GROMACS .gro file of C-alpha atoms in nm:
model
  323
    1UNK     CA    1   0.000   0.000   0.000
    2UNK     CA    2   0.150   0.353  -0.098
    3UNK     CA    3   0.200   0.577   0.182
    4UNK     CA    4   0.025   0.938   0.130
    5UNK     CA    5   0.190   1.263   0.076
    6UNK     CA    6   0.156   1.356   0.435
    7UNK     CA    7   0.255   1.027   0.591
    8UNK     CA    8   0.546   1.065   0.404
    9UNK     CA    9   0.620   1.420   0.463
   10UNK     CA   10   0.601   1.340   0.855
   11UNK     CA   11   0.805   1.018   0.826
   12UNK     CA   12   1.087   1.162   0.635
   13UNK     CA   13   1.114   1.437   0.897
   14UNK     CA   14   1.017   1.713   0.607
   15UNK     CA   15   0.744   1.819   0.929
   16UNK     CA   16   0.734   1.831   1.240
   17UNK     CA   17   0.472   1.854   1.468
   18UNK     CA   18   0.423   2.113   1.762
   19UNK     CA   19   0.166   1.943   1.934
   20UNK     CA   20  -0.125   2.074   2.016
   21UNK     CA   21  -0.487   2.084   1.819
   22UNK     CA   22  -0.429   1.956   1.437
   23UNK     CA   23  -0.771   2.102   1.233
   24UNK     CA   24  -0.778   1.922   0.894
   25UNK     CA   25  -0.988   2.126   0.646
   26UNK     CA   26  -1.210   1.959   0.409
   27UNK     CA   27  -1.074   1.623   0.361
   28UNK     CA   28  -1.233   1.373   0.133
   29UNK     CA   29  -1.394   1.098   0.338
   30UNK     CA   30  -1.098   0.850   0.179
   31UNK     CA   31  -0.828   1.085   0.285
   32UNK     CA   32  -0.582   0.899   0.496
   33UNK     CA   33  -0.567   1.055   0.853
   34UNK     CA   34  -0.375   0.781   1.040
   35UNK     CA   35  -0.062   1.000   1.039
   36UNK     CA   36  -0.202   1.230   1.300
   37UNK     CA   37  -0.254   1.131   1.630
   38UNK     CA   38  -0.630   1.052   1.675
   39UNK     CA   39  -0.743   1.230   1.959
   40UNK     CA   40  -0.509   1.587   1.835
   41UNK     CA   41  -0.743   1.551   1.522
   42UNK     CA   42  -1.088   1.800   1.409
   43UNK     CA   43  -1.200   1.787   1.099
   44UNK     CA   44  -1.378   2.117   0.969
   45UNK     CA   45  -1.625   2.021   0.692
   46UNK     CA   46  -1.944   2.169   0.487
   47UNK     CA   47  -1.975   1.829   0.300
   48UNK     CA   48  -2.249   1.612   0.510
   49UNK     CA   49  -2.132   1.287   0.332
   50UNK     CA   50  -1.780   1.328   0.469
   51UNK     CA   51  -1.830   1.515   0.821
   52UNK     CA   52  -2.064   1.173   0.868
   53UNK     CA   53  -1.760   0.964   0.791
   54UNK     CA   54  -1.570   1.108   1.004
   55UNK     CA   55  -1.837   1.119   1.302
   56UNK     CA   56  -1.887   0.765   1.236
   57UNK     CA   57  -1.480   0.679   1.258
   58UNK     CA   58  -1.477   0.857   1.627
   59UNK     CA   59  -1.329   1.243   1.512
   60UNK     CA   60  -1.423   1.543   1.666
   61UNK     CA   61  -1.573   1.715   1.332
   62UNK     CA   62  -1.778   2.041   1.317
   63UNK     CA   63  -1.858   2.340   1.037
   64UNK     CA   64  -1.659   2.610   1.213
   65UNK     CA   65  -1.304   2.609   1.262
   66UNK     CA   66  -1.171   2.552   1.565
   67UNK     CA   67  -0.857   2.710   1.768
   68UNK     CA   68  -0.539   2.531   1.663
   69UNK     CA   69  -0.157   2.481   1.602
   70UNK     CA   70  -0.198   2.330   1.329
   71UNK     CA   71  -0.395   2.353   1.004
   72UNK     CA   72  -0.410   2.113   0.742
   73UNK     CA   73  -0.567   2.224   0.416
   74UNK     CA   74  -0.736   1.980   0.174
   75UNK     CA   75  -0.745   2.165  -0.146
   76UNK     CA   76  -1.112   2.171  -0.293
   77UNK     CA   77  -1.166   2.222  -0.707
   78UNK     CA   78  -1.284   2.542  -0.624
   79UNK     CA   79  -0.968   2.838  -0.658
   80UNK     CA   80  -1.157   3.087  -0.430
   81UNK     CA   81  -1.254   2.877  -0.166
   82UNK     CA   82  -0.901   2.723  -0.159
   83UNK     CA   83  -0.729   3.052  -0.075
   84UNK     CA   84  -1.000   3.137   0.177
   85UNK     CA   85  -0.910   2.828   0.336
   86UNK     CA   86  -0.546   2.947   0.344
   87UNK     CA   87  -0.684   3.279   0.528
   88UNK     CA   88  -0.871   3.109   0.816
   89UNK     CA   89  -0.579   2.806   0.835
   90UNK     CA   90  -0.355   3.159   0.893
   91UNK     CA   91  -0.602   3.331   1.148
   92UNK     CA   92  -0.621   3.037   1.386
   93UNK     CA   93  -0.294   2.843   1.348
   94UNK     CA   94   0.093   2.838   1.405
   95UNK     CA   95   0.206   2.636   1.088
   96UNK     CA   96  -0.014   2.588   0.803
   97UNK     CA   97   0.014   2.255   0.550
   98UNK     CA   98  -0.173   2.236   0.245
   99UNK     CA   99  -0.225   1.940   0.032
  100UNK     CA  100  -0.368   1.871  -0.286
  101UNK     CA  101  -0.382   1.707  -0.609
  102UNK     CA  102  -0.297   1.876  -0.923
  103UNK     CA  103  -0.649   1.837  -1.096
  104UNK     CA  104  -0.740   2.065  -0.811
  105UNK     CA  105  -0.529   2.309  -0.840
  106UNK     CA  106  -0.227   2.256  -0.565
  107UNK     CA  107   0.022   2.371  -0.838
  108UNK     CA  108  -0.137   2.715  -0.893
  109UNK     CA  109  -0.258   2.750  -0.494
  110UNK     CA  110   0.171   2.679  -0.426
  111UNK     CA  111   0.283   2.966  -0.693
  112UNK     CA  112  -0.010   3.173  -0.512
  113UNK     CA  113   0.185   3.158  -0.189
  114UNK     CA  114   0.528   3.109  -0.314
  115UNK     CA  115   0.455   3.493  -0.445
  116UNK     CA  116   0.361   3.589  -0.124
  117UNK     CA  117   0.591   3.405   0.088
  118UNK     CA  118   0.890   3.351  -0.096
  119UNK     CA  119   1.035   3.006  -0.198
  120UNK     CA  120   0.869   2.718   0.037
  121UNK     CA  121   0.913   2.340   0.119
  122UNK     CA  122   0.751   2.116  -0.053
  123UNK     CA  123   0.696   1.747  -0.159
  124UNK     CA  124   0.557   1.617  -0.499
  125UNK     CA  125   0.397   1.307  -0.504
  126UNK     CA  126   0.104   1.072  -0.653
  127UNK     CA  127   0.023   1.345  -0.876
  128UNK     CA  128   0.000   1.584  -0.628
  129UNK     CA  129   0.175   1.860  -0.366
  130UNK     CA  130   0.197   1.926  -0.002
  131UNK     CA  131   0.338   2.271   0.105
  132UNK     CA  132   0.407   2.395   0.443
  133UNK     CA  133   0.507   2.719   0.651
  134UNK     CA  134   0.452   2.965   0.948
  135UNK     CA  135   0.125   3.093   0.920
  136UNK     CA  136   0.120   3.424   0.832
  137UNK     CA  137  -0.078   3.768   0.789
  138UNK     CA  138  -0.023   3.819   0.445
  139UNK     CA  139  -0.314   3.647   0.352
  140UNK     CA  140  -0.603   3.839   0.475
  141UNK     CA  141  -0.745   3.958   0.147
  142UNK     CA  142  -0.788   3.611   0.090
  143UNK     CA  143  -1.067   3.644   0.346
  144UNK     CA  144  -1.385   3.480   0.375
  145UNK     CA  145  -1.613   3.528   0.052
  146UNK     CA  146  -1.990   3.590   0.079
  147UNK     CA  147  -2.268   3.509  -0.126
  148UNK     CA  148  -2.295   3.728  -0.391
  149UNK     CA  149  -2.640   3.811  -0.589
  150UNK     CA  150  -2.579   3.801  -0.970
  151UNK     CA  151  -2.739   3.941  -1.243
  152UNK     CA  152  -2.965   3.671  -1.271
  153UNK     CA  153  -3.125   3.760  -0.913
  154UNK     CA  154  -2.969   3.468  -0.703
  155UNK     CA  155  -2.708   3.460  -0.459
  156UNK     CA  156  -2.400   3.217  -0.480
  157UNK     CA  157  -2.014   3.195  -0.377
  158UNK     CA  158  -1.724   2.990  -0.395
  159UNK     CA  159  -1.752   2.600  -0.339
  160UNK     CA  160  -2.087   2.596  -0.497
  161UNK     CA  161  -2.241   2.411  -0.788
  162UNK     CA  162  -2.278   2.684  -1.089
  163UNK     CA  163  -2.102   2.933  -0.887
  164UNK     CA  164  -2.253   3.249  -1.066
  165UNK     CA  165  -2.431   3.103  -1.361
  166UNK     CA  166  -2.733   2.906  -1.373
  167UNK     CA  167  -2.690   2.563  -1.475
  168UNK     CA  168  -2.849   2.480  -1.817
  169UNK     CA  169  -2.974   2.175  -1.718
  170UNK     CA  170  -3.170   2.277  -1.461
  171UNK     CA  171  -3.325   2.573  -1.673
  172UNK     CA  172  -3.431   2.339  -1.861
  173UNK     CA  173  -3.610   2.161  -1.636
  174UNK     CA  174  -3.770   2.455  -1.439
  175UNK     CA  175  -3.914   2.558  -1.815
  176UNK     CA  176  -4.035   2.161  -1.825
  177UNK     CA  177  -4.238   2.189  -1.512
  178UNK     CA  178  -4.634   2.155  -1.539
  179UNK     CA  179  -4.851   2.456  -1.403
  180UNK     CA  180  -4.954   2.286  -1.066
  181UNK     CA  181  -4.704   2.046  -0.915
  182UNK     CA  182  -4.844   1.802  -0.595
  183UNK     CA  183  -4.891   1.931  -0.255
  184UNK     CA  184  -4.606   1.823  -0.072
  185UNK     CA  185  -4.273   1.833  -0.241
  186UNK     CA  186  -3.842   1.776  -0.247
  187UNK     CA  187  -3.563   1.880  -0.408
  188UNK     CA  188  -3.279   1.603  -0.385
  189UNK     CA  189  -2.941   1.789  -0.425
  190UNK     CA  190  -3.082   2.160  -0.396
  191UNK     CA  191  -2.777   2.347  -0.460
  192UNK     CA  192  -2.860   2.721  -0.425
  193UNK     CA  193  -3.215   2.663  -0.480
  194UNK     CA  194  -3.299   2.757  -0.812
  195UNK     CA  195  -3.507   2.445  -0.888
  196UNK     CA  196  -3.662   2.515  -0.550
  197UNK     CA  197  -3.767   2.853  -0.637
  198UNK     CA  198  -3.924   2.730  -0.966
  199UNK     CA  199  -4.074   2.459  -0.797
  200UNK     CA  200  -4.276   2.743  -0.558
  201UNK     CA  201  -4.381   2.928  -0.853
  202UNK     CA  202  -4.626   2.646  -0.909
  203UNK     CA  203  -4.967   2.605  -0.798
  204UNK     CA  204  -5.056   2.308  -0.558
  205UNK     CA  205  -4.719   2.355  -0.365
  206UNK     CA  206  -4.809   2.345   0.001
  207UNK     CA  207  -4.421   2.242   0.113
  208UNK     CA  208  -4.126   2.182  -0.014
  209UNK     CA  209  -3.778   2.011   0.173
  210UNK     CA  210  -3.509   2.123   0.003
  211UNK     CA  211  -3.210   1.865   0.073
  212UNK     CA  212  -2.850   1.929   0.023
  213UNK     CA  213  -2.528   1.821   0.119
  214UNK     CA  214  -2.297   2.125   0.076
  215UNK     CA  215  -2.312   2.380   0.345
  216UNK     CA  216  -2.221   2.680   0.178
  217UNK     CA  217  -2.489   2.575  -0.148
  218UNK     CA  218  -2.749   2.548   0.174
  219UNK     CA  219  -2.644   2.900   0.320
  220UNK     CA  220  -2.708   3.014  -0.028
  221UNK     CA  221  -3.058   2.865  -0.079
  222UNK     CA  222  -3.222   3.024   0.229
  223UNK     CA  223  -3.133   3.352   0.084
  224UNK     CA  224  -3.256   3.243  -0.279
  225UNK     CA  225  -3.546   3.049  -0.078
  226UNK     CA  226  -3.760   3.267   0.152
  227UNK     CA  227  -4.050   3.121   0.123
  228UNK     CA  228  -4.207   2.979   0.450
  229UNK     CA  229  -4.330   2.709   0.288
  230UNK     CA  230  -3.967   2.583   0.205
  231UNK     CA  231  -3.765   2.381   0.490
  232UNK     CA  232  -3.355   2.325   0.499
  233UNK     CA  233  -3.220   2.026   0.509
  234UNK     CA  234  -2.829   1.973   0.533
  235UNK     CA  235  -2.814   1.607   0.472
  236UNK     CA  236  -2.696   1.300   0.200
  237UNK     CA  237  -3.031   1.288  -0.026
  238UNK     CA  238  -2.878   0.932  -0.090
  239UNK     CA  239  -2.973   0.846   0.295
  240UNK     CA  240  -3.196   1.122   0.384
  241UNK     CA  241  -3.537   0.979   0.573
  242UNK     CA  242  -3.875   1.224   0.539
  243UNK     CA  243  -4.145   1.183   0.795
  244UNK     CA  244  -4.370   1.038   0.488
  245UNK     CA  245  -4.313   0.959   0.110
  246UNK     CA  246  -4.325   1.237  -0.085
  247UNK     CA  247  -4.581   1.354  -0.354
  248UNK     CA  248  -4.315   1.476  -0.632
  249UNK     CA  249  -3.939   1.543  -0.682
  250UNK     CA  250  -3.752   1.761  -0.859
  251UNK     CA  251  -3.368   1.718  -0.906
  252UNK     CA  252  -3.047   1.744  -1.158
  253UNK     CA  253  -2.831   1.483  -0.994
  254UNK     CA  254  -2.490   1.508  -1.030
  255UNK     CA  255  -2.307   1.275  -1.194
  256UNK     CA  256  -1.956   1.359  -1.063
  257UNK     CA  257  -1.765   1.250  -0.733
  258UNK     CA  258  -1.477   1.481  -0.753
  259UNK     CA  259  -1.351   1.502  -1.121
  260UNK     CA  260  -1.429   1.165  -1.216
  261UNK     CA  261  -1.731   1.072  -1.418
  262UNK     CA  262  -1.973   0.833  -1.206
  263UNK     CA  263  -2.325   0.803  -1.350
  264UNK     CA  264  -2.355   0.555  -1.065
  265UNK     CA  265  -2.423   0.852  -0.847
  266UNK     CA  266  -2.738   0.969  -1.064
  267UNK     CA  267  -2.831   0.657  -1.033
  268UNK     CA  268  -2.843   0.613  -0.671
  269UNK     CA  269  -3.051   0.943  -0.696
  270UNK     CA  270  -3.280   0.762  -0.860
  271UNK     CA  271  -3.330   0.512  -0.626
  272UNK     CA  272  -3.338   0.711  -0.373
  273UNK     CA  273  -3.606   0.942  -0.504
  274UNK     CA  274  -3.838   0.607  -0.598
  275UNK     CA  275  -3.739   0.520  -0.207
  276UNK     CA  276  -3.866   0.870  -0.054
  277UNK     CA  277  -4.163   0.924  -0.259
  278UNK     CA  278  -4.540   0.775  -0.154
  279UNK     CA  279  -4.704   0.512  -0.418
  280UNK     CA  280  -4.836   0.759  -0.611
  281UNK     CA  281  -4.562   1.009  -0.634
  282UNK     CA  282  -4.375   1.148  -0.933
  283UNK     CA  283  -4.064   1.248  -1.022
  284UNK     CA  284  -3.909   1.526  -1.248
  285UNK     CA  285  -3.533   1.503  -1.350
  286UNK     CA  286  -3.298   1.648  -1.575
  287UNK     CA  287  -3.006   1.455  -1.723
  288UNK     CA  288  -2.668   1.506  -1.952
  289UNK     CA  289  -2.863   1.307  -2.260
  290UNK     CA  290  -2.542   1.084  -2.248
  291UNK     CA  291  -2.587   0.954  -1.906
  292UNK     CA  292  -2.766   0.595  -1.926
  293UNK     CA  293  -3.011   0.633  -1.669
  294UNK     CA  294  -3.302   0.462  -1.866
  295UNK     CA  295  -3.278   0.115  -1.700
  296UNK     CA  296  -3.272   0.204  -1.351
  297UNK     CA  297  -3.538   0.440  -1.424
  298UNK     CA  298  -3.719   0.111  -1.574
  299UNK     CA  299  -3.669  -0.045  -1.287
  300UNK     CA  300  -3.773   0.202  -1.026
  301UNK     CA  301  -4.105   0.328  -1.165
  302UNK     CA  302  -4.391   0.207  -1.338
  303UNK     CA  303  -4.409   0.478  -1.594
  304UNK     CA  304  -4.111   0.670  -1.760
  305UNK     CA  305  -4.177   0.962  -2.016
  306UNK     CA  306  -3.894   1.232  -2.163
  307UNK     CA  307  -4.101   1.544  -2.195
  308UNK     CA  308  -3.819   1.776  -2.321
  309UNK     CA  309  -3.485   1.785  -2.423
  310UNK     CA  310  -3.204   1.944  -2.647
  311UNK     CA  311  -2.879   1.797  -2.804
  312UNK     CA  312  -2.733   1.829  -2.402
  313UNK     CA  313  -2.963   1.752  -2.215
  314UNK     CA  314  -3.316   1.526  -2.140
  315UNK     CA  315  -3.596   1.562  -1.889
  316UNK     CA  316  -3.756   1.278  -1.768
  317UNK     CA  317  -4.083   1.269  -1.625
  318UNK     CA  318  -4.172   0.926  -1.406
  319UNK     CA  319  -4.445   0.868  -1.132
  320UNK     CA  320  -4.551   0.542  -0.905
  321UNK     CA  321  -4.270   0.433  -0.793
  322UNK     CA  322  -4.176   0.030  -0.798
  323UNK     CA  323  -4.233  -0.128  -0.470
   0.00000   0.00000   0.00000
């Protein structure tokens, strides 16, 4: 088995550790803590799928970060969000590490504070970096980034899905909704809520649960979201558990884990939604037309109709659900 960057940054004697509380920011659920010792360890994460791993393996995990003399930061595909991570690592801690992989950026995130630091340790390895040094002041106009409201009237920010755009897909679907919609509805994988608000525009909407994973897409939403008939949930849709099935679902499942293709996820969105909604409920999805979602879809529900589409994308409309 290949030892990670960090295990082998720490057994070569490249770092050395003070001590103290060790916060580790946004690892992956598969990233390899062992090299820390256990009870030094908190892992700060917006991700519910990987702050429940970690819950679940016995760390002290939370949202907000916690004093520290040590910062560990897991570099995240989104540039922005990476050097605000750099900015609270500096506010809190004595020495600051950062490790990445390459597809996310580590290379340009190093330059980034090689410019502001001067030349810096480092260690290349399994097509990534990890970087290291005193924290330091100089990074506080990489400070924490707000939601902004764009021109299109919602409110997004760094780390989010369509960051400042509205996905296509999901216009498309909104545009595919029927006039009235049933009584009592979700949205699996909300995002910032744009489905959401479409969804509310409809008559015959008496709730709506909007359920997403991602933190800072959540803390967008109930800006996007005000209505009181909408309720936040910060949770896996894949294992989420509603009082009672559901009358209708909206969603545009992703179809990435990280930077890999996996239409296995959109299919387990699927299943899920067939799993949350009642007997008679229905669901309305949007899809890359690529993704082969047609046999689980088959499988889960008794009817399955495309109602729109375009040489990207399909929308699939598909109601009582297989038991």
């Amino acid at each position: 088995m290949s030892t990670s960057r960090l295990s082998t940054a720490l057994d070569d004697g490249l770092i050395t550790l003070q001590g103290g509380n060790i916060a580790v920011m946004r690892p992956t659920a598969s990233y390899d803590l062992s090299p820390l010792p256990r009870e030094a360890v908190h892992v700060v994460h917006g991700s519910f799928p990987d702050y429940s791993a970690f819950a679940q393996a016995g760390y002290a995990v939370s949202q907000d970060m916690p004093a520290c003399r040590t910062a560990i930061v897991v570099v995240p595909r989104s540039k922005t969000l990476a050097r605000e991570m750099v900015a609270a690592a500096c506010a809190v801690a004595e020495l600051v590490i950062v490790d990445g992989q390459k597809t996310d950026g580590v290379d340009s995130l190093y330059k980034g504070c090689r410019k502001a630091l001067g030349d810096l340790p480092s260690l290349t390895k399994g097509h990534g970096r990890i970087f290291w040094f005193p924290a330091s002041d100089v990074f506080a106009d990489w400070k924490a980034v707000q939601p902004v409201q764009g021109d299109h009237g919602f409110y997004t920010q760094a780390g989010v899905y369509a960051d400042g755009k509205i996905d296509k897909g999901s216009a498309l679907l909104a545009d595919a909704l029927p006039t009235k919609l049933p009584a009592r509805m979700a949205d699996l994988g909300a995002g910032w809520g744009y489905l959401s608000a479409a969804v509310l525009s409809r008559d015959g909407v008496t709730s709506l649960d909007l359920i997403e994973a991602e933190a800072l897409s959540l803390e967008c939403a109930r800006l996007n979201v005000t209505d009181t008939r909408a309720h936040f949930h910060w949770a896996d849709a894949l294992q989420f558990k509603p009082d009672t099935g559901y009358d209708g679902i909206v969603m545009n499942p992703p179809f990435h884990a990280n930077r890999a293709a996996d239409p296995g996820l959109g299919r387990s969105f699927i299943q899920a939604a067939a799993r949350l909604l009642g007997s008679h409920g229905k669901l309305w999805m949007v899809a890359n037309r690529h993704l082969p979602y047609e046999t689980t879809l088959s499988e889960c529900f008794r009817n399955v109709d495309m109602i729109a589409g375009n040489g990207a994308f399909k929308v699939i409309h598909a109601n009582r659900p297989n038991r």
